[in-house]
CSV table of C-alpha atoms in Angstrom, one decimal:
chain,number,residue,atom,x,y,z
A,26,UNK,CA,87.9,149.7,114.0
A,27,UNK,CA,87.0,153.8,113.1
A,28,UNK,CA,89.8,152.8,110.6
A,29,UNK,CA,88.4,150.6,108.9
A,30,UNK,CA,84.7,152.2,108.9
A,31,UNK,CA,86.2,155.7,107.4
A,32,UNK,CA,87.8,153.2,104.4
A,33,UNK,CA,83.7,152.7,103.2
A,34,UNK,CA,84.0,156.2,101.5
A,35,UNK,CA,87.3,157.0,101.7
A,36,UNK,CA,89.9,154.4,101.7
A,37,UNK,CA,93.4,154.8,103.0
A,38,UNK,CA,95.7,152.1,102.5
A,39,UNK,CA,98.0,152.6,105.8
A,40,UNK,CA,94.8,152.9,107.8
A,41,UNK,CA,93.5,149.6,106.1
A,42,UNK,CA,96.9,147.6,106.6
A,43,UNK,CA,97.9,148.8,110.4
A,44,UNK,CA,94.0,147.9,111.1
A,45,UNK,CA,94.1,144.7,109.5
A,46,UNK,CA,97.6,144.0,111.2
A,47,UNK,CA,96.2,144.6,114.5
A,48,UNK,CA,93.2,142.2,113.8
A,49,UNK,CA,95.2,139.7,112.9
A,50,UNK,CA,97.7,139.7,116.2
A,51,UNK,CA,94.7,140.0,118.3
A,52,UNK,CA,94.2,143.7,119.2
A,53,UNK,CA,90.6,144.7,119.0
A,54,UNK,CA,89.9,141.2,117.1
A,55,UNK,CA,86.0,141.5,117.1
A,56,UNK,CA,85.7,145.1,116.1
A,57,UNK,CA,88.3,144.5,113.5
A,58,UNK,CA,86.3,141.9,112.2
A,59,UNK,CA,83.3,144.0,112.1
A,60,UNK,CA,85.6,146.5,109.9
A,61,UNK,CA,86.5,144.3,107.9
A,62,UNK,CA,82.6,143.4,107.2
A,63,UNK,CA,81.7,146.5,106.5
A,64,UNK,CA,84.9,147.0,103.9
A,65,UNK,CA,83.3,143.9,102.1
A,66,UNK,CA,79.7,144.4,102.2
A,67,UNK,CA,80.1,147.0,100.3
A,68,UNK,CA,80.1,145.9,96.8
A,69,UNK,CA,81.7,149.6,95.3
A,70,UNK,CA,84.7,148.2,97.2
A,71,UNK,CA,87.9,148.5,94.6
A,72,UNK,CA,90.3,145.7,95.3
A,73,UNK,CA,92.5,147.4,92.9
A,74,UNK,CA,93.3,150.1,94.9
A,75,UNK,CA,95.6,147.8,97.0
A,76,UNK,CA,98.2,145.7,97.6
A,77,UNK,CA,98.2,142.1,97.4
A,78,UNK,CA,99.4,141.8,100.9
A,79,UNK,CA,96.6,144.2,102.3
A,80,UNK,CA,93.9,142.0,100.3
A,81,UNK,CA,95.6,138.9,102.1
A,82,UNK,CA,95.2,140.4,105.5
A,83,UNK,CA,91.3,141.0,104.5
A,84,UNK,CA,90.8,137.8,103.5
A,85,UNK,CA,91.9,136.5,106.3
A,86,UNK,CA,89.7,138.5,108.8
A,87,UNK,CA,86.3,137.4,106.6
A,88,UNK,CA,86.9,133.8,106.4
A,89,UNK,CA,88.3,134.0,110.5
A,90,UNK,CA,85.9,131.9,112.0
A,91,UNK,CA,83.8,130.0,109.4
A,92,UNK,CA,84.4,126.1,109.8
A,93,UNK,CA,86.6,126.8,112.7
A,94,UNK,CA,89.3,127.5,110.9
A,95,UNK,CA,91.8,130.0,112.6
A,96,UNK,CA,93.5,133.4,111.4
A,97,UNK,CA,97.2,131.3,110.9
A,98,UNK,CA,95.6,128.5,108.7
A,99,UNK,CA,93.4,131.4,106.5
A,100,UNK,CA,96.6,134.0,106.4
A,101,UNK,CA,99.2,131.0,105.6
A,102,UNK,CA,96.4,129.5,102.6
A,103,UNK,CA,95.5,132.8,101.3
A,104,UNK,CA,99.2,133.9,101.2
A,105,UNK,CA,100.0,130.8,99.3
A,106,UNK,CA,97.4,131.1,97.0
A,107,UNK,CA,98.6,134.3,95.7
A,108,UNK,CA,102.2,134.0,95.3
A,109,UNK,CA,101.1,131.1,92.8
A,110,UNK,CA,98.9,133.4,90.6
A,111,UNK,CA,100.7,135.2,88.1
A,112,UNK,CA,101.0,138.5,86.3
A,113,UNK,CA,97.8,138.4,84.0
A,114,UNK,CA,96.2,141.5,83.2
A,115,UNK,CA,93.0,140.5,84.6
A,116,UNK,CA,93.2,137.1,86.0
A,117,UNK,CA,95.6,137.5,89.2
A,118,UNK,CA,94.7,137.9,92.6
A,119,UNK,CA,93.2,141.1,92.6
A,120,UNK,CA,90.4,139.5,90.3
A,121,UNK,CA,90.0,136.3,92.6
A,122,UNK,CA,90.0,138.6,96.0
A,123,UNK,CA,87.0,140.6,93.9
A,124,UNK,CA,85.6,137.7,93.3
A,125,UNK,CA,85.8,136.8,97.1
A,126,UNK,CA,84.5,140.1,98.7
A,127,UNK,CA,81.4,139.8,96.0
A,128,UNK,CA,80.9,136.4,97.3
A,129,UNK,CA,81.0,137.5,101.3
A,130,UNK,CA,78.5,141.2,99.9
A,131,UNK,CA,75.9,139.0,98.2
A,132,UNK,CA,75.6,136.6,101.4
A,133,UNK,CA,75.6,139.8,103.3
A,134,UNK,CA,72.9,141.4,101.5
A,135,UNK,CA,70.6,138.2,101.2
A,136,UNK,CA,69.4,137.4,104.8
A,137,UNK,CA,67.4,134.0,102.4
A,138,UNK,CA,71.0,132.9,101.1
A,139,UNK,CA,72.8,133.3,104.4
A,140,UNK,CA,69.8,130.9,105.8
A,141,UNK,CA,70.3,128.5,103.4
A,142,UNK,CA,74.3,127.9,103.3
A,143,UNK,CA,76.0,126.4,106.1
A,144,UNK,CA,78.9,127.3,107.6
A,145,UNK,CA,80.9,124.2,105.8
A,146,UNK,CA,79.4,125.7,102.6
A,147,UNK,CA,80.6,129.2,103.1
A,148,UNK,CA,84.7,127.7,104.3
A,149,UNK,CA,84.6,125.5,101.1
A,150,UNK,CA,83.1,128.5,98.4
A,151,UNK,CA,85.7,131.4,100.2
A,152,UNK,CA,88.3,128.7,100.1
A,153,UNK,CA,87.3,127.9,96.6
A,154,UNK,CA,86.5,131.7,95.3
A,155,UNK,CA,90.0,132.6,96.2
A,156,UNK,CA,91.8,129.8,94.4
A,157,UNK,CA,89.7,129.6,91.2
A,158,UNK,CA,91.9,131.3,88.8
A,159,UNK,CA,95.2,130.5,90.7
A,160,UNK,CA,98.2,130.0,88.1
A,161,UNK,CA,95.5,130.8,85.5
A,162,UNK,CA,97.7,131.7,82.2
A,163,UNK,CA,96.1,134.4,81.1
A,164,UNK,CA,94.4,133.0,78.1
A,165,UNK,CA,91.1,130.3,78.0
A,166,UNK,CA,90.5,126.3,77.7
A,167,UNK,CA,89.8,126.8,73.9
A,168,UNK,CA,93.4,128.3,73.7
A,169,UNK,CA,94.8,125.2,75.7
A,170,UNK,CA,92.9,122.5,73.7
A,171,UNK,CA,94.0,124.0,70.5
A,172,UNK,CA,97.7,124.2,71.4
A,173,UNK,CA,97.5,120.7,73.3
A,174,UNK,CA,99.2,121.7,76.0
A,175,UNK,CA,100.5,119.7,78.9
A,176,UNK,CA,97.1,120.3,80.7
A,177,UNK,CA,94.8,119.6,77.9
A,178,UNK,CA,96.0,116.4,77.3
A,179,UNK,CA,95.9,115.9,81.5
A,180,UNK,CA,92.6,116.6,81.5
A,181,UNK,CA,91.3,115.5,78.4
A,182,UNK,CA,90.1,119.0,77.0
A,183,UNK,CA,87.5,118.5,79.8
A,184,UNK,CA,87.5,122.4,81.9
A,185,UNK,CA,91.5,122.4,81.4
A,186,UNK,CA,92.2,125.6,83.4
A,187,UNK,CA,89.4,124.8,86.0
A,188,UNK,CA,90.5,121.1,86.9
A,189,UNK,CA,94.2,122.8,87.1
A,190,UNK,CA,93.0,125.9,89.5
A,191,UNK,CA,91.0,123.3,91.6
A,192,UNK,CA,94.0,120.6,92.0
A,193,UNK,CA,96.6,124.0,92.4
A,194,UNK,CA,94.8,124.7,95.6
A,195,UNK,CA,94.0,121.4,96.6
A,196,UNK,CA,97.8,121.0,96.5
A,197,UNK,CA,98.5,123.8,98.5
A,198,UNK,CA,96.4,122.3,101.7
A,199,UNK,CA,98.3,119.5,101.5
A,200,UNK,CA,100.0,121.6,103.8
A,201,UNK,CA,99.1,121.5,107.4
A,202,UNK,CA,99.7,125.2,107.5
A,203,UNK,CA,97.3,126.1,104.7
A,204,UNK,CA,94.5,123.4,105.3
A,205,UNK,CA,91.3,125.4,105.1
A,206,UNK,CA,89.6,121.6,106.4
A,207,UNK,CA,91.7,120.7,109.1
A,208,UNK,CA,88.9,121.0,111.5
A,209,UNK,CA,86.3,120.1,109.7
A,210,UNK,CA,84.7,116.5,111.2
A,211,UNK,CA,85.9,113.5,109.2
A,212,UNK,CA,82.1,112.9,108.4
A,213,UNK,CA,82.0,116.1,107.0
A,214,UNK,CA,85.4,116.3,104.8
A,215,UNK,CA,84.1,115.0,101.8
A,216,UNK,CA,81.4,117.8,101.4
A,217,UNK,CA,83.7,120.6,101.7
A,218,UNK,CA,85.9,119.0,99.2
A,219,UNK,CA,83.2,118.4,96.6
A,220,UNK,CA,81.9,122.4,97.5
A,221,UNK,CA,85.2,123.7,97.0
A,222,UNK,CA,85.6,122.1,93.5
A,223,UNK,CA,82.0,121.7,92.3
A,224,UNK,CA,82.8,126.0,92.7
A,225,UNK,CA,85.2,126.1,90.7
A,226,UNK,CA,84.3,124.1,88.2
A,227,UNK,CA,81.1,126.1,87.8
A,228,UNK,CA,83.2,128.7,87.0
A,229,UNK,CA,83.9,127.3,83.2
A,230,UNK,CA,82.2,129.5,80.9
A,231,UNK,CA,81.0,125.7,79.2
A,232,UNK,CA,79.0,125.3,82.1
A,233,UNK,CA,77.5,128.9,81.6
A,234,UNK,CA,74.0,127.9,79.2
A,235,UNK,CA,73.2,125.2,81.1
A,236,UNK,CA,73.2,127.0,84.4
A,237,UNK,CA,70.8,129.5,83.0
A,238,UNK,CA,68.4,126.8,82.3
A,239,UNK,CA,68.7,125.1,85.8
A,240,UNK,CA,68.1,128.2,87.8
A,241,UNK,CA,65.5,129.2,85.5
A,242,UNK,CA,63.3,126.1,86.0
A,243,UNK,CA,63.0,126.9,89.5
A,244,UNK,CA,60.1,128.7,90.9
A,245,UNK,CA,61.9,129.6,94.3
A,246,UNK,CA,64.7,129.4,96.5
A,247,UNK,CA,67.0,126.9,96.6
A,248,UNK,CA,66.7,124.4,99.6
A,249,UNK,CA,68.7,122.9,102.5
A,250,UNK,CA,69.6,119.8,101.4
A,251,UNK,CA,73.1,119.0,100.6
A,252,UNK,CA,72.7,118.7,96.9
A,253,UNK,CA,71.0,121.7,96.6
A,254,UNK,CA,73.0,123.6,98.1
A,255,UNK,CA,76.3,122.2,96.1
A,256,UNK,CA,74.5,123.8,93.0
A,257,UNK,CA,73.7,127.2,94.8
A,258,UNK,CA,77.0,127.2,96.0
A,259,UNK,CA,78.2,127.0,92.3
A,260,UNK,CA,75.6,129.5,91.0
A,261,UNK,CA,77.0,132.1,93.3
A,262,UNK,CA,80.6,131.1,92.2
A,263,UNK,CA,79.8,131.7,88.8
A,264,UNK,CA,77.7,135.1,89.1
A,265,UNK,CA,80.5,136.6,91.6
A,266,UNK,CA,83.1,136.0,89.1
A,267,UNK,CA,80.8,137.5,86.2
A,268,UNK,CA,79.6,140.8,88.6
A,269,UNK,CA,81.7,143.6,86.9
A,270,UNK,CA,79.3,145.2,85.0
A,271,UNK,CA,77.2,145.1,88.1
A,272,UNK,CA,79.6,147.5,89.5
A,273,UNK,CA,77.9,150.2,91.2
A,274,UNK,CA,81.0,152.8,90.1
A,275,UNK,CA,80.6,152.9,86.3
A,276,UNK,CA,84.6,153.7,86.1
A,277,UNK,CA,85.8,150.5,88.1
A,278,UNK,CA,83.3,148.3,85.3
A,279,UNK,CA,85.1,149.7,83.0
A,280,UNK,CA,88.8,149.2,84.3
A,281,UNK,CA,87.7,145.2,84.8
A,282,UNK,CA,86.8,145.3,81.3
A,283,UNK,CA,89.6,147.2,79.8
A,284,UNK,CA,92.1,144.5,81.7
A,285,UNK,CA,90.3,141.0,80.3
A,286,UNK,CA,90.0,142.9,77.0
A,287,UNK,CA,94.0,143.1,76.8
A,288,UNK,CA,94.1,139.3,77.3
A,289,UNK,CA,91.4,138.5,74.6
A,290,UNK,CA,93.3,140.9,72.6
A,291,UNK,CA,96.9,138.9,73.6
A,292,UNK,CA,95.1,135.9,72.9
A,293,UNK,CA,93.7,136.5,69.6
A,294,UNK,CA,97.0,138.2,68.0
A,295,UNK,CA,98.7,135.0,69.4
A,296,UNK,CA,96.1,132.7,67.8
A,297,UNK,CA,96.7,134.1,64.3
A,298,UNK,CA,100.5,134.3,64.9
A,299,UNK,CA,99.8,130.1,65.2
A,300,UNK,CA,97.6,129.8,63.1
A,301,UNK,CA,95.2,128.3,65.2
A,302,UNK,CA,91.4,128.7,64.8
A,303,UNK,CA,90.5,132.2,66.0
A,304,UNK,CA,88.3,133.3,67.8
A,305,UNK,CA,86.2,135.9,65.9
A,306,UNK,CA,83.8,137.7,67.9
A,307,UNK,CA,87.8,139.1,69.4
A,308,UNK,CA,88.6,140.3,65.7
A,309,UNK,CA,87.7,143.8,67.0
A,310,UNK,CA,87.5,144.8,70.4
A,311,UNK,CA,90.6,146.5,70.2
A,312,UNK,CA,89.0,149.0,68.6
A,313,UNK,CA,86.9,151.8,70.8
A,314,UNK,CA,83.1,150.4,68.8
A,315,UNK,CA,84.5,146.7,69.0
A,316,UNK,CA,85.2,147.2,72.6
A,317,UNK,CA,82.0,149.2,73.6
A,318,UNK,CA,80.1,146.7,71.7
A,319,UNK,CA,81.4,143.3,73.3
A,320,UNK,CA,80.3,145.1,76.8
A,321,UNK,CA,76.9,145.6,75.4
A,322,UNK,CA,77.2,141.9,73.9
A,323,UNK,CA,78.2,140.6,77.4
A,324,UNK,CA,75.4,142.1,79.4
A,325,UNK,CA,72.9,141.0,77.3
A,326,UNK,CA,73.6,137.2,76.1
A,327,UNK,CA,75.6,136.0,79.4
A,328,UNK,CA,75.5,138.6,82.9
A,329,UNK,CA,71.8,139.3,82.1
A,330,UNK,CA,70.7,136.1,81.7
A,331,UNK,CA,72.0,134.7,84.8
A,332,UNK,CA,71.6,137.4,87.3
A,333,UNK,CA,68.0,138.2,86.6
A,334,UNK,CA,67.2,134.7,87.0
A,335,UNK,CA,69.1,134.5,90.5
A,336,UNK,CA,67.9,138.1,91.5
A,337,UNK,CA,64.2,136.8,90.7
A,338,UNK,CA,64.3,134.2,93.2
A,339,UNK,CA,66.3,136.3,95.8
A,340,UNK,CA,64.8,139.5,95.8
A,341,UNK,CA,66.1,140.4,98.8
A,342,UNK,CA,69.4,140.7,97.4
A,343,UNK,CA,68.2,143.1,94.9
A,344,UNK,CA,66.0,145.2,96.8
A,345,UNK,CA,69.0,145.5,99.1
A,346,UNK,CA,71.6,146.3,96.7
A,347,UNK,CA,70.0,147.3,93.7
A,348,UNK,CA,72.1,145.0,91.4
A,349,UNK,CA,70.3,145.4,88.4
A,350,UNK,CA,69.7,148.8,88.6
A,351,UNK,CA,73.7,148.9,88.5
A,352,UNK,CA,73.6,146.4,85.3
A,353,UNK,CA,70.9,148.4,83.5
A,354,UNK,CA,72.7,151.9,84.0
A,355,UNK,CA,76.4,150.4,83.3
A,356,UNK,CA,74.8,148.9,79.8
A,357,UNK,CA,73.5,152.7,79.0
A,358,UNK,CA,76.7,153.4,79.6
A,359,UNK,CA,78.4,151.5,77.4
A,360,UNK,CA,75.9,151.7,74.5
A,361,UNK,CA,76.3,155.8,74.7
A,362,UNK,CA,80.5,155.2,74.3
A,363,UNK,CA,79.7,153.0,71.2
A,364,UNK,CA,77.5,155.5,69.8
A,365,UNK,CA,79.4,158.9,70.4
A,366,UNK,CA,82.6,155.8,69.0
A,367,UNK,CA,80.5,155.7,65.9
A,368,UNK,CA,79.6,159.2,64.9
A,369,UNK,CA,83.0,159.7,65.2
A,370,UNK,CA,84.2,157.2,62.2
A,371,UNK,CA,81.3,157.8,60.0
């Protein structure tokens, strides 16, 4: 387990995969395990210094245990899950495993959130988390609709990519092998099923305004009961997978952005080579102002929004991990590269 302790400050990707191997054959399990929390607690953690096959293996050891479910059935689902993402810029696995280990660091860091999901809860949202871009295209629902594609028309322009992401991984625990619920109690089995997709479904950006509102209106934490939790669940979801410019390192914010910026980039040349409707506020962020800009932009009408609200009902996972200190400093950031961008063109 020193290993996987040393990786904190300065990770090694041998040490991390002959650690992890050894975890996951049963040598040192519980200490391995410990590693492994430590590794994703930590939210400066950069996925994208690793493999694919080393983010597997750390998957596996944080969801080892939670609804029973066994290090075969969490290796064999994870491993499946990835070989059906594909070759995006930004969403592949490395994106869904960040959005994962954000997941696992905020429950980590909130002693009121851990209280108030169950263990089912936490199997269905790291089941879900890992899953909710899987065989994502690398362009978004608006794209889709406009092109009537194949899924469109399947699910009526109704969160296209979401429905498809949910059903991709539902499909995949078909399989005995990779069933995330196989021992969850039959009374029990319908829960987890609507956890894991109410997730991802949360993660449509349509869902985003609305969200906002909800979490607003309440004057403290949510509650225990099962329908309350289902919305935390997707609240938590939909911040994880919005967290990069909560990044504590200013430079790994800024890779994340550079990556979705080449699909909205992709997407927007491929629009006009259509002809389709296109989508405007994309007409520049290839550009070093357009692109410093739509950071700014972000943080302020969609990230902020969202996360002050949550942060201001779980202040323990602020004063513990200083989230919107992060945000605040990354926005300064970005708004000094726009300006230094701009006295250079005028």
């Amino acid at each position: 387990s020193g290993h996987l302790y040393v990786l904190v400050s300065q990770p090694c990707e041998t040490d991390l995969m002959g650690a992890l191997e050894s975890s996951l054959c049963g040598c040192g399990k519980r200490n391995e395990a410990a590693g492994a929390t430590v590794l994703c607690s930590d939210f400066s953690f950069d996925c994208q210094r690793y493999e694919v096959q080393q983010l597997c293996a750390l998957y596996t050891s944080i969801v080892s245990g939670k609804g029973q479910v066994d290090d075969a059935i969490g290796s064999a689902y994870v491993s499946a899950v990835a070989s059906k993402y594909r070759s995006s810029p930004y969403h592949n696995f490395h994106h869904a495993f960040s959005v994962s280990q954000w997941q696992f660091a905020m429950i980590d860091k909130s002693p009121t959130l851990k209280a108030t999901l169950t263990e089912l809860d936490l199997l269905a949202l790291f089941a879900a988390s890992i899953a909710h871009d899987v065989d994502h295209p690398g362009h978004n629902n608006a794209f889709e609709t406009a092109t009537r594609s194949e899924l469109a028309i399947r699910y009526n322009d109704k969160a296209v990519l979401e429905n498809h992401h949910a059903a991709v991984g539902l499909e995949i625990m078909q399989n005995a092998k990779c069933n995330m619920f196989s021992k969850v109690p039959a009374e029990h089995l319908e829960h987890a099923k609507q956890s894991y997709t109410h997730g991802i479904l949360m993660t449509d950006m349509g869902e985003h305004f609305a969200m906002v509102d909800k979490v607003k209106e309440r004057s403290e934490p949510y509650g225990r009961t099962a329908a309350e939790r289902l919305e935390l669940a997707g609240v938590v979801m939909h911040c994880a997978d919005i967290s990069n410019p909560l990044l504590p390192v200013f430079e790994t914010c800024r890779k994340w952005a550079q990556l979705i910026t080449e699909e909205f980039v992709a997407q927007y040349n491929k629009e006009k080579e259509l002809r389709l409707p296109e989508t405007k506020m994309w007409a520049t962020v290839h550009t070093p102002i357009g692109f410093f800009g739509s950071q700014v932009g972000f943080i302020d009408f969609i990230v902020s929004p969202i996360w002050t609200a949550l942060l201001d009902r779980y202040p323990d996972l602020e004063k513990n991990a200083g989230l919107l200190q992060n945000l605040n400093r990354n926005k300064e950031r970005w708004k000094a590269l726009k300006n230094e961008a701009e006295k250079e063109t005028s």
